[in-house]
Short mmCIF file of C-alpha atoms and ligand atoms in Angstrom, two decimals:
data_model
loop_
_atom_site.label_atom_id
_atom_site.label_comp_id
_atom_site.label_asym_id
_atom_site.label_seq_id
_atom_site.Cartn_x
_atom_site.Cartn_y
_atom_site.Cartn_z
CA MET A 1 -22.47 -35.72 -29.63
CA THR A 2 -24.60 -38.83 -29.47
CA ARG A 3 -25.84 -40.42 -26.31
CA SER A 4 -23.56 -43.41 -26.75
CA HIS A 5 -20.48 -41.23 -26.30
CA LEU A 6 -21.54 -40.05 -22.89
CA PRO A 7 -20.38 -42.97 -20.75
CA LEU A 8 -17.02 -42.94 -22.51
CA LEU A 9 -16.68 -39.21 -21.99
CA CYS A 10 -17.54 -39.56 -18.32
CA LEU A 11 -15.00 -42.30 -17.95
CA LEU A 12 -12.34 -40.21 -19.68
CA LEU A 13 -13.10 -37.19 -17.55
CA SER A 14 -13.04 -39.15 -14.31
CA PHE A 15 -9.81 -40.74 -15.43
CA LEU A 16 -8.32 -37.32 -16.15
CA ASN A 17 -9.42 -36.12 -12.77
CA PHE A 18 -8.02 -39.17 -11.15
CA ALA A 19 -4.73 -38.72 -12.98
CA THR A 20 -4.30 -35.10 -11.91
CA SER A 21 -5.18 -35.72 -8.27
CA GLN A 22 -2.69 -38.61 -8.39
CA ASP A 23 -0.10 -36.15 -9.74
CA ASP A 24 -0.87 -33.78 -6.89
CA ALA A 25 -0.44 -36.64 -4.41
CA MET A 26 2.96 -37.51 -5.89
CA ILE A 27 4.13 -33.91 -5.76
CA MET A 28 2.96 -33.69 -2.16
CA GLN A 29 4.91 -36.84 -1.29
CA ALA A 30 7.96 -35.24 -2.94
CA LEU A 31 7.38 -32.10 -0.88
CA ARG A 32 7.16 -34.17 2.29
CA SER A 33 10.48 -35.91 1.48
CA SER A 34 12.33 -32.73 0.56
CA LEU A 35 11.32 -30.96 3.78
CA THR A 36 12.53 -31.89 7.23
CA LEU A 37 9.21 -31.74 9.03
CA THR A 38 9.10 -31.04 12.71
CA SER A 39 7.21 -33.22 15.16
CA ASP A 40 4.21 -30.91 15.31
CA VAL A 41 3.48 -31.43 11.59
CA ASN A 42 1.67 -34.72 11.10
CA TRP A 43 1.90 -35.61 7.43
CA SER A 44 1.78 -39.39 7.94
CA ASN A 45 -1.51 -40.23 6.26
CA PRO A 46 -1.06 -41.77 2.76
CA ASP A 47 -3.66 -39.29 1.46
CA PRO A 48 -2.17 -35.77 1.40
CA CYS A 49 -5.68 -34.29 1.48
CA LYS A 50 -5.87 -35.55 5.07
CA TRP A 51 -2.63 -33.86 6.11
CA GLU A 52 -2.79 -31.09 8.64
CA THR A 53 -2.55 -27.63 7.12
CA VAL A 54 -3.26 -29.00 3.62
CA GLN A 55 -6.62 -28.51 1.95
CA CYS A 56 -8.07 -30.06 -1.20
CA ASP A 57 -11.12 -29.35 -3.32
CA GLY A 58 -13.89 -31.86 -4.06
CA SER A 59 -11.76 -33.51 -6.75
CA ASN A 60 -8.89 -34.11 -4.35
CA ARG A 61 -6.79 -31.39 -5.96
CA VAL A 62 -4.57 -29.57 -3.47
CA THR A 63 -5.73 -25.98 -2.94
CA ARG A 64 -3.88 -24.81 0.18
CA ILE A 65 -0.54 -25.55 1.82
CA GLN A 66 0.02 -23.58 4.99
CA LEU A 67 3.08 -24.30 7.12
CA LYS A 68 3.77 -21.17 9.10
CA GLN A 69 6.47 -20.75 11.74
CA LYS A 70 7.32 -24.44 12.10
CA TRP A 71 11.14 -24.31 12.03
CA ILE A 72 11.03 -26.58 8.98
CA GLN A 73 14.27 -27.06 7.04
CA GLY A 74 14.89 -28.56 3.60
CA THR A 75 14.12 -27.45 0.04
CA LEU A 76 11.14 -27.27 -2.31
CA PRO A 77 10.72 -29.97 -5.03
CA PRO A 78 11.08 -28.78 -8.66
CA ASP A 79 7.56 -29.96 -9.55
CA LEU A 80 5.78 -27.84 -6.96
CA GLY A 81 4.60 -25.53 -9.75
CA LYS A 82 2.45 -28.35 -11.15
CA LEU A 83 -0.07 -28.13 -8.30
CA SER A 84 -2.23 -26.24 -10.75
CA GLU A 85 -5.22 -25.81 -8.43
CA LEU A 86 -3.19 -24.37 -5.57
CA ILE A 87 -4.64 -21.09 -4.23
CA VAL A 88 -2.50 -20.47 -1.14
CA LEU A 89 1.16 -21.38 -0.62
CA ASP A 90 2.19 -20.06 2.76
CA LEU A 91 5.55 -21.16 4.15
CA PHE A 92 6.10 -18.01 6.19
CA SER A 93 8.92 -18.08 8.72
CA ASN A 94 10.70 -21.42 8.37
CA LYS A 95 14.26 -22.35 7.48
CA ILE A 96 13.64 -23.64 3.96
CA SER A 97 16.62 -23.04 1.64
CA GLY A 98 17.71 -23.53 -1.96
CA PRO A 99 16.01 -22.06 -5.02
CA ILE A 100 12.36 -21.08 -5.34
CA PRO A 101 11.28 -23.49 -8.11
CA ASP A 102 9.46 -22.52 -11.30
CA LEU A 103 5.95 -21.66 -10.09
CA SER A 104 4.55 -20.51 -13.44
CA GLY A 105 2.06 -23.40 -13.52
CA LEU A 106 0.30 -22.07 -10.42
CA THR A 107 -2.30 -20.20 -12.45
CA HIS A 108 -4.80 -20.13 -9.59
CA LEU A 109 -2.38 -19.08 -6.87
CA GLN A 110 -3.61 -15.99 -5.04
CA THR A 111 -1.25 -15.85 -2.06
CA LEU A 112 2.46 -16.63 -2.13
CA ASN A 113 4.19 -16.15 1.19
CA LEU A 114 7.80 -17.29 1.39
CA GLN A 115 8.84 -14.52 3.76
CA ASP A 116 11.50 -15.22 6.43
CA ASN A 117 13.22 -18.28 4.97
CA PHE A 118 16.61 -19.05 3.44
CA PHE A 119 15.69 -19.18 -0.24
CA ASP A 120 18.72 -18.16 -2.26
CA SER A 121 17.32 -17.62 -5.74
CA THR A 122 14.14 -16.86 -7.65
CA PRO A 123 13.24 -18.38 -11.04
CA LYS A 124 13.71 -16.11 -14.07
CA ASN A 125 10.02 -16.21 -14.83
CA LEU A 126 8.76 -15.56 -11.33
CA PHE A 127 5.18 -14.27 -11.58
CA SER A 128 4.76 -15.19 -15.26
CA GLY A 129 1.62 -17.25 -15.80
CA MET A 130 0.56 -16.62 -12.19
CA ASN A 131 -2.35 -14.50 -13.26
CA SER A 132 -4.44 -14.86 -10.11
CA LEU A 133 -1.77 -13.54 -7.73
CA GLN A 134 -3.01 -11.01 -5.23
CA GLU A 135 -0.39 -11.08 -2.51
CA VAL A 136 3.32 -11.84 -2.65
CA TYR A 137 5.62 -11.81 0.35
CA LEU A 138 9.25 -12.62 -0.28
CA ASP A 139 10.77 -10.44 2.43
CA ASN A 140 13.82 -11.51 4.31
CA ASN A 141 15.43 -14.15 2.14
CA PRO A 142 19.13 -14.10 1.21
CA PHE A 143 18.61 -13.57 -2.54
CA PRO A 144 21.67 -12.34 -4.37
CA LEU A 145 21.68 -8.84 -5.80
CA GLY A 146 19.07 -8.84 -8.55
CA ARG A 147 17.36 -6.28 -10.69
CA PHE A 148 13.79 -5.48 -9.74
CA ARG A 149 12.65 -5.42 -13.36
CA ARG A 150 12.93 -9.16 -13.59
CA HIS A 151 10.47 -9.67 -10.76
CA SER A 152 7.71 -7.63 -12.22
CA GLU A 153 6.50 -9.13 -15.43
CA THR A 154 2.82 -9.61 -14.71
CA LEU A 155 1.99 -7.41 -11.80
CA PRO A 156 -1.41 -5.99 -12.80
CA SER A 157 -3.64 -8.31 -10.73
CA LEU A 158 -1.39 -8.09 -7.68
CA ALA A 159 -2.76 -6.31 -4.62
CA SER A 160 0.19 -6.61 -2.24
CA LEU A 161 3.89 -6.86 -2.92
CA LYS A 162 6.32 -7.13 -0.04
CA LEU A 163 9.88 -7.61 -1.16
CA SER A 164 11.73 -6.18 1.80
CA LEU A 165 15.34 -7.16 2.51
CA ASN A 166 15.84 -8.78 -0.86
CA ASN A 167 18.94 -7.01 -2.18
CA LEU A 168 17.14 -5.59 -5.17
CA HIS A 169 18.85 -2.78 -7.03
CA GLY A 170 18.01 -0.45 -9.91
CA GLY A 171 14.96 1.75 -10.28
CA LEU A 172 11.26 1.18 -9.75
CA PRO A 173 9.93 -0.79 -12.75
CA LEU A 174 7.65 1.22 -15.02
CA SER A 175 5.09 -1.61 -14.96
CA LEU A 176 4.22 -0.56 -11.41
CA ALA A 177 2.74 2.68 -12.72
CA GLY A 178 -0.23 1.00 -14.34
CA SER A 179 -0.70 -1.61 -11.62
CA SER A 180 -3.56 -1.80 -9.18
CA LEU A 181 -1.20 -2.57 -6.32
CA GLN A 182 -2.55 -1.59 -2.91
CA LYS A 183 0.43 -2.41 -0.72
CA LEU A 184 4.01 -1.92 -1.81
CA TYR A 185 6.78 -2.68 0.68
CA LEU A 186 10.27 -2.36 -0.72
CA ASN A 187 12.20 -1.46 2.40
CA TRP A 188 15.90 -2.10 2.80
CA GLN A 189 16.68 -2.77 -0.83
CA LYS A 190 19.32 -1.00 -2.84
CA LEU A 191 16.86 0.68 -5.15
CA ASN A 192 17.61 4.15 -6.49
CA GLY A 193 16.29 6.79 -8.86
CA SER A 194 13.06 8.73 -8.73
CA ILE A 195 9.72 7.81 -7.19
CA SER A 196 7.80 9.90 -9.73
CA LEU A 197 5.77 6.95 -11.01
CA LEU A 198 4.10 6.81 -7.63
CA GLN A 199 1.82 9.49 -9.05
CA ASN A 200 0.21 6.84 -11.29
CA MET A 201 -0.21 4.14 -8.64
CA THR A 202 -3.62 5.41 -7.67
CA SER A 203 -4.77 2.25 -5.89
CA LEU A 204 -2.03 2.42 -3.27
CA VAL A 205 -3.06 2.19 0.37
CA GLU A 206 0.33 1.41 1.94
CA PHE A 207 3.67 2.57 0.57
CA ASP A 208 6.86 1.78 2.44
CA ILE A 209 10.25 2.26 0.77
CA ARG A 210 12.37 3.19 3.75
CA GLY A 211 16.06 2.35 3.62
CA ASN A 212 16.71 2.68 -0.12
CA PHE A 213 18.58 5.23 -2.23
CA PHE A 214 15.69 6.95 -3.94
CA SER A 215 16.16 10.63 -4.65
CA GLY A 216 14.29 13.60 -6.10
CA PRO A 217 10.94 15.07 -5.20
CA ILE A 218 7.71 13.47 -4.01
CA PRO A 219 5.34 13.65 -7.00
CA ASP A 220 1.79 14.98 -6.97
CA LEU A 221 -0.18 12.42 -4.98
CA SER A 222 -3.65 13.84 -5.47
CA GLY A 223 -4.73 10.72 -7.35
CA LEU A 224 -3.90 8.41 -4.43
CA GLN A 225 -7.10 9.00 -2.52
CA ASN A 226 -6.89 5.77 -0.53
CA LEU A 227 -3.29 6.23 0.64
CA SER A 228 -3.09 5.51 4.34
CA LEU A 229 0.56 4.76 5.08
CA PHE A 230 3.42 6.70 3.50
CA ASN A 231 6.89 5.78 4.74
CA VAL A 232 9.85 7.31 2.92
CA LYS A 233 12.16 7.39 5.92
CA ASP A 234 15.95 7.53 5.39
CA LYS A 235 16.20 8.58 1.81
CA GLN A 236 17.57 11.43 -0.26
CA LEU A 237 14.27 12.93 -1.23
CA THR A 238 14.29 16.66 -1.86
CA GLY A 239 11.91 19.49 -2.61
CA LEU A 240 8.70 20.35 -0.90
CA VAL A 241 6.33 17.89 0.65
CA PRO A 242 3.39 18.44 -1.71
CA PRO A 243 0.09 19.67 -0.33
CA SER A 244 -1.43 16.84 -2.35
CA LEU A 245 -0.02 14.53 0.34
CA THR A 246 -1.12 16.55 3.33
CA VAL A 247 -4.75 16.78 2.21
CA LEU A 248 -5.24 13.07 1.56
CA GLN A 249 -8.26 11.99 3.57
CA ASN A 250 -7.30 8.42 4.42
CA LEU A 251 -3.79 9.12 5.62
CA THR A 252 -2.97 7.69 9.06
CA VAL A 253 0.84 7.27 9.22
CA VAL A 254 3.52 9.38 7.56
CA ASN A 255 7.29 8.99 8.03
CA LEU A 256 9.44 11.63 6.39
CA THR A 257 12.42 11.42 8.71
CA ASN A 258 15.96 11.72 7.30
CA ASN A 259 15.45 13.32 3.94
CA TYR A 260 16.36 16.68 2.44
CA PHE A 261 12.97 18.28 2.18
CA GLN A 262 12.69 22.04 1.97
CA GLY A 263 10.05 24.56 2.80
CA PRO A 264 7.92 24.81 5.88
CA MET A 265 7.22 21.77 7.98
CA PRO A 266 4.16 20.23 6.36
CA LEU A 267 1.00 20.11 8.40
CA PHE A 268 -1.25 17.13 8.49
CA LYS A 269 -4.65 16.62 10.06
CA ASN A 270 -4.50 15.70 13.73
CA SER A 271 -5.59 12.17 12.93
CA VAL A 272 -2.30 11.52 11.09
CA ALA A 273 0.71 10.17 13.02
CA VAL A 274 3.67 12.02 11.54
CA ASP A 275 7.30 11.25 12.11
CA ALA A 276 9.48 13.90 10.54
CA ILE A 277 11.95 14.81 13.24
CA ALA A 278 15.38 14.44 11.76
CA SER A 279 18.79 15.92 11.58
CA ALA A 280 18.91 15.67 7.83
CA SER A 281 15.41 17.00 7.28
CA SER A 282 15.78 20.63 6.42
CA PHE A 283 12.30 21.96 6.85
CA CYS A 284 12.35 25.63 7.61
CA GLN A 285 9.50 26.67 9.75
CA GLU A 286 8.92 29.97 8.10
CA ALA A 287 5.59 30.92 6.70
CA PRO A 288 4.25 34.31 5.80
CA ALA A 289 1.82 35.86 8.23
CA MET A 290 -1.80 36.09 7.34
CA ASN A 291 -4.80 38.13 8.37
CA TRP A 292 -7.73 36.70 10.20
CA LYS A 293 -10.89 38.62 10.77
CA GLY A 294 -11.26 39.39 14.46
CA ASN A 295 -7.50 39.31 15.10
CA ASP A 296 -7.82 35.84 16.52
CA SER A 297 -4.76 35.06 18.59
CA CYS A 298 -5.06 31.34 17.84
CA VAL A 299 -3.74 31.98 14.38
CA SER A 300 -0.01 31.59 13.98
CA TRP A 301 2.33 29.96 11.50
CA LEU A 302 1.59 26.66 13.19
CA GLY A 303 -1.45 25.78 11.11
CA ILE A 304 -0.16 26.96 7.78
CA THR A 305 1.49 25.16 4.90
CA CYS A 306 3.20 27.03 2.15
CA TYR A 307 4.70 26.54 -1.24
CA LYS A 308 7.50 29.07 -1.67
CA SER A 309 5.85 32.20 -0.30
CA ASP A 310 2.27 31.20 -1.14
CA ILE A 311 -0.03 29.81 1.49
CA THR A 312 -1.42 26.51 0.25
CA GLY A 313 -2.98 25.08 3.37
CA ILE A 314 -4.67 26.30 6.53
CA SER A 315 -5.15 23.52 9.00
CA LEU A 316 -6.66 24.76 12.26
CA TRP A 317 -8.51 21.69 13.34
CA SER A 318 -9.87 21.86 16.88
CA GLN A 319 -8.14 25.09 17.87
CA GLY A 320 -10.98 26.64 19.87
CA LEU A 321 -11.57 29.22 17.14
CA THR A 322 -14.53 31.57 17.45
CA GLY A 323 -15.82 34.27 15.09
CA SER A 324 -16.75 33.94 11.45
CA ILE A 325 -14.86 32.78 8.40
CA SER A 326 -13.26 35.75 6.72
CA GLN A 327 -13.94 36.43 3.06
CA SER A 328 -10.31 37.48 2.76
CA PHE A 329 -9.37 33.83 2.61
CA ALA A 330 -10.32 34.35 -1.03
CA ASN A 331 -7.27 36.57 -1.43
CA LEU A 332 -4.97 33.65 -0.68
CA THR A 333 -5.30 32.36 -4.20
CA SER A 334 -2.89 29.44 -3.75
CA LEU A 335 -4.99 27.80 -1.06
CA GLU A 336 -5.66 24.12 -1.64
CA LEU A 337 -6.79 23.10 1.82
CA ILE A 338 -8.85 24.89 4.44
CA ASP A 339 -9.53 22.78 7.51
CA LEU A 340 -11.40 24.67 10.21
CA SER A 341 -13.23 21.65 11.55
CA SER A 342 -14.17 21.19 15.21
CA ASN A 343 -14.07 24.82 16.29
CA SER A 344 -16.84 27.20 17.38
CA LEU A 345 -17.09 29.25 14.22
CA THR A 346 -20.36 31.06 13.47
CA GLY A 347 -21.76 32.93 10.48
CA SER A 348 -21.89 31.53 6.97
CA ILE A 349 -19.35 30.30 4.43
CA PRO A 350 -18.34 33.36 2.36
CA THR A 351 -19.29 33.01 -1.30
CA GLU A 352 -15.92 34.52 -2.17
CA LEU A 353 -14.23 31.22 -1.28
CA THR A 354 -15.72 29.68 -4.42
CA THR A 355 -13.26 31.78 -6.43
CA LEU A 356 -10.20 30.05 -4.98
CA PRO A 357 -8.84 28.38 -8.12
CA LYS A 358 -6.81 25.63 -6.45
CA LEU A 359 -9.07 24.75 -3.56
CA ARG A 360 -9.53 21.00 -3.12
CA LEU A 361 -10.85 20.69 0.41
CA LEU A 362 -12.93 22.94 2.64
CA ASP A 363 -13.69 21.28 5.95
CA VAL A 364 -15.88 23.29 8.33
CA SER A 365 -17.47 20.30 10.01
CA ASN A 366 -18.42 20.49 13.70
CA ASN A 367 -18.87 24.24 14.10
CA ASN A 368 -21.93 26.48 14.40
CA ILE A 369 -22.00 27.64 10.80
CA ASN A 370 -25.36 28.56 9.25
CA GLY A 371 -26.61 29.83 5.92
CA ASP A 372 -26.56 28.31 2.45
CA VAL A 373 -23.45 26.51 1.33
CA PRO A 374 -22.18 28.41 -1.71
CA LYS A 375 -21.74 26.45 -4.91
CA PHE A 376 -18.14 25.25 -5.31
CA SER A 377 -16.72 23.61 -8.40
CA GLY A 378 -17.06 19.84 -8.59
CA SER A 379 -13.40 19.29 -7.76
CA VAL A 380 -13.75 20.79 -4.27
CA ILE A 381 -14.63 18.54 -1.36
CA VAL A 382 -16.81 20.55 1.04
CA VAL A 383 -17.44 19.00 4.45
CA THR A 384 -20.17 20.71 6.49
CA THR A 385 -21.45 17.93 8.74
CA GLY A 386 -21.93 18.75 12.42
CA ASN A 387 -23.35 22.25 11.86
CA ALA A 388 -26.91 22.11 13.15
CA ASN A 389 -28.09 25.22 11.31
CA ILE A 390 -26.31 24.80 8.00
CA GLY A 391 -28.63 25.45 5.09
CA THR A 392 -30.95 27.74 7.09
CA LYS A 393 -31.22 31.40 6.15
CA ASN A 394 -28.81 33.92 7.58
CA LYS A 395 -30.25 36.05 10.31
C1 NAG B 401 -1.11 -38.46 12.70
O1 NAG B 401 -2.36 -38.49 12.04
C2 NAG B 401 -2.87 -39.80 11.85
C3 NAG B 401 -4.17 -39.66 11.07
O2 NAG B 401 -3.96 -39.00 9.87
C4 NAG B 401 -3.10 -40.46 13.17
O3 NAG B 401 -3.52 -41.80 12.97
C5 NAG B 401 -1.79 -40.48 13.96
O4 NAG B 401 -2.03 -40.97 15.25
C6 NAG B 401 -1.24 -39.07 14.07
N1 NAG B 401 0.06 -39.11 14.73
C7 NAG B 401 0.38 -38.35 15.75
C8 NAG B 401 1.75 -38.49 16.29
O5 NAG B 401 -0.42 -37.51 16.19
C1 NAG B 402 1.37 8.49 -15.63
O1 NAG B 402 0.13 8.98 -16.11
C2 NAG B 402 0.27 10.09 -16.96
C3 NAG B 402 -1.11 10.62 -17.30
O2 NAG B 402 -2.12 9.72 -17.00
C4 NAG B 402 1.03 9.65 -18.21
O3 NAG B 402 1.20 10.76 -19.06
C5 NAG B 402 2.39 9.12 -17.80
O4 NAG B 402 3.07 8.62 -18.91
C6 NAG B 402 2.23 8.00 -16.78
N1 NAG B 402 3.55 7.64 -16.30
C7 NAG B 402 3.93 6.38 -16.24
C8 NAG B 402 5.30 6.16 -15.72
O5 NAG B 402 3.21 5.46 -16.57
C1 NAG B 403 21.44 3.64 -9.53
O1 NAG B 403 22.53 2.85 -9.08
C2 NAG B 403 23.28 2.29 -10.17
C3 NAG B 403 24.34 1.43 -9.55
O2 NAG B 403 23.76 0.40 -8.82
C4 NAG B 403 23.87 3.40 -11.02
O3 NAG B 403 24.54 2.84 -12.11
C5 NAG B 403 22.76 4.30 -11.52
O4 NAG B 403 23.31 5.39 -12.22
C6 NAG B 403 21.92 4.81 -10.35
N1 NAG B 403 20.80 5.57 -10.88
C7 NAG B 403 20.42 6.74 -10.38
C8 NAG B 403 19.27 7.39 -11.05
O5 NAG B 403 21.00 7.25 -9.43
C1 NAG B 404 -10.39 3.24 -2.86
O1 NAG B 404 -10.92 2.21 -2.06
C2 NAG B 404 -12.28 1.91 -2.36
C3 NAG B 404 -12.73 0.87 -1.38
O2 NAG B 404 -12.42 1.22 -0.09
C4 NAG B 404 -12.39 1.43 -3.79
O3 NAG B 404 -13.73 1.20 -4.12
C5 NAG B 404 -11.80 2.46 -4.73
O4 NAG B 404 -11.81 1.96 -6.05
C6 NAG B 404 -10.40 2.80 -4.32
N1 NAG B 404 -9.89 3.88 -5.15
C7 NAG B 404 -8.84 3.73 -5.95
C8 NAG B 404 -8.41 4.94 -6.70
O5 NAG B 404 -8.25 2.66 -6.04
C1 NAG B 405 -10.91 6.06 2.28
O1 NAG B 405 -11.84 6.89 2.94
C2 NAG B 405 -13.15 6.79 2.42
C3 NAG B 405 -13.99 7.84 3.11
O2 NAG B 405 -13.76 7.86 4.48
C4 NAG B 405 -13.65 5.39 2.63
O3 NAG B 405 -14.94 5.25 2.07
C5 NAG B 405 -12.71 4.41 1.94
O4 NAG B 405 -13.12 3.10 2.18
C6 NAG B 405 -11.31 4.61 2.44
N1 NAG B 405 -10.44 3.74 1.68
C7 NAG B 405 -9.79 2.74 2.24
C8 NAG B 405 -8.93 1.95 1.31
O5 NAG B 405 -9.84 2.49 3.42
C1 NAG B 406 6.57 6.08 11.52
O1 NAG B 406 5.90 7.09 12.21
C2 NAG B 406 5.06 6.63 13.23
C3 NAG B 406 4.32 7.83 13.78
O2 NAG B 406 5.19 8.82 14.28
C4 NAG B 406 5.88 5.91 14.29
O3 NAG B 406 5.02 5.39 15.26
C5 NAG B 406 6.62 4.77 13.63
O4 NAG B 406 7.47 4.15 14.56
C6 NAG B 406 7.42 5.27 12.46
N1 NAG B 406 7.96 4.12 11.78
C7 NAG B 406 9.20 4.09 11.36
C8 NAG B 406 9.60 2.84 10.66
O5 NAG B 406 9.96 5.00 11.52
C1 NAG B 407 -4.51 42.43 17.18
O1 NAG B 407 -3.78 41.84 18.24
C2 NAG B 407 -2.59 42.51 18.54
C3 NAG B 407 -1.81 41.67 19.56
O2 NAG B 407 -2.69 41.00 20.40
C4 NAG B 407 -2.94 43.92 19.09
O3 NAG B 407 -1.73 44.60 19.38
C5 NAG B 407 -3.70 44.64 18.01
O4 NAG B 407 -4.11 45.90 18.52
C6 NAG B 407 -4.92 43.87 17.59
N1 NAG B 407 -5.54 44.53 16.45
C7 NAG B 407 -6.86 44.71 16.38
C8 NAG B 407 -7.34 45.38 15.13
O5 NAG B 407 -7.63 44.30 17.22
C1 NAG B 408 -8.55 41.20 -0.98
O1 NAG B 408 -8.50 41.60 -2.29
C2 NAG B 408 -9.35 42.70 -2.59
C3 NAG B 408 -9.33 42.96 -4.08
O2 NAG B 408 -8.20 42.40 -4.68
C4 NAG B 408 -8.91 43.92 -1.80
O3 NAG B 408 -9.76 45.00 -2.04
C5 NAG B 408 -8.94 43.56 -0.33
O4 NAG B 408 -8.42 44.63 0.42
C6 NAG B 408 -8.13 42.32 -0.03
N1 NAG B 408 -8.32 41.96 1.34
C7 NAG B 408 -7.33 41.71 2.18
C8 NAG B 408 -7.71 41.35 3.57
O5 NAG B 408 -6.15 41.70 1.82
#
């Protein structure tokens, strides 16, 4: 390019810029006319970039529209999807009705919140082209019965999806399995089938599907290390609650109420709020007895999880236990979890425990354990913090 082209190029570019910001302004005027704004929303300035709750970038392109809880009625203009620099569209909790227009031109949109409105339809290509999306909230709109599959074309970049109360039916779309979704809220839909693909949604932090018609077992959740909330209330789930759920370290809330689970009542760490009291839940609280060196009366079926007749978990967190850790734990070859944290146990960790083939977690933190920590396989998480003399030689 020669020097002489530069001024022309600059002129063209500034013209282009001007044209697109003018387009944005026209779309914003159309938005203002199609909504019935309430008195606390002052959109009177001729320049939309000066409107309250609207933000623009340095080129006067609209980047944010946030009108939350304003009792605004009306509809959205069909050209809204041409605000191509928009990053946030948040119309949470208003009374806006009609269709959600084609938003596929919103390639920079990260947050779409249309929750709690009266939208009655979604475009066929919802989410297509919206490759920057991180959060979508469409809960509580009177959409007609629709298949979920249609809503899930390009989910991979999405972090949160809340589609509660949307009348969706059918099964979970397979595309969810490979997604990096962190929050999935699908409560009160009419979804059915299995939740087995949950096993592959390893980024999940919050999972809430209460009030659907899912059935079958809970899959192995050992890959979901960040899972914090697990709500499968009111469903027809069956089988055993897998130990892979009970041992998850980040778990804080679990709702299992109203399902058809079998086996012993699962035991979670004390830090987990569990809600599993239910008429339809069929946990049987049987578990085989076990031996404990020293005949410690604190040991009962209470701290034990089982799979069929095999003991898979021993969770005796903060039970005032004294004595040493018995090497006969090694005979319980199905053990996956041993949590003896926050007791007054002494002695060392028996080397025999390293032979437990399924062990995933040994937590002896906050005791008075001493001696060397035996070498466990790399897949075992061993927590020994809070033992002042750990690592020192046995007396
Ligand atoms: C609305 O904002 C404009 C400035 O953009 C201001 O001049 C006008 O007084 C405001 N109206 C009300 C009712 O606050
Ligand atoms: C889940 O992952 C496993 C192994 O990584 C794979 O075999 C399976 O097909 C995946 N399932 C889905 C539904 O993607
Ligand atoms: C899910 O429900 C539909 C009816 O909405 C039915 O045709 C289908 O067989 C159900 N699928 C499963 C796995 O129950
Ligand atoms: C778990 O969360 C951390 C951040 O807290 C993140 O770095 C990590 O990738 C997440 N793990 C998975 C499996 O998504
Ligand atoms: C899960 O717990 C680990 C260890 O406590 C922590 O580093 C991580 O950030 C947690 N993940 C999330 C998503 O909070
Ligand atoms: C889930 O369980 C927690 C802990 O018991 C409880 O506080 C919460 O109300 C439950 N939520 C639902 C939706 O049942
Ligand atoms: C274990 O405790 C039971 C009941 O407290 C008692 O009957 C039994 O003799 C004790 N066994 C040993 C070996 O201490
Ligand atoms: C553990 O197993 C070993 C060998 O299989 C056996 O000798 C020992 O008696 C068992 N211990 C207990 C407490 O069952």
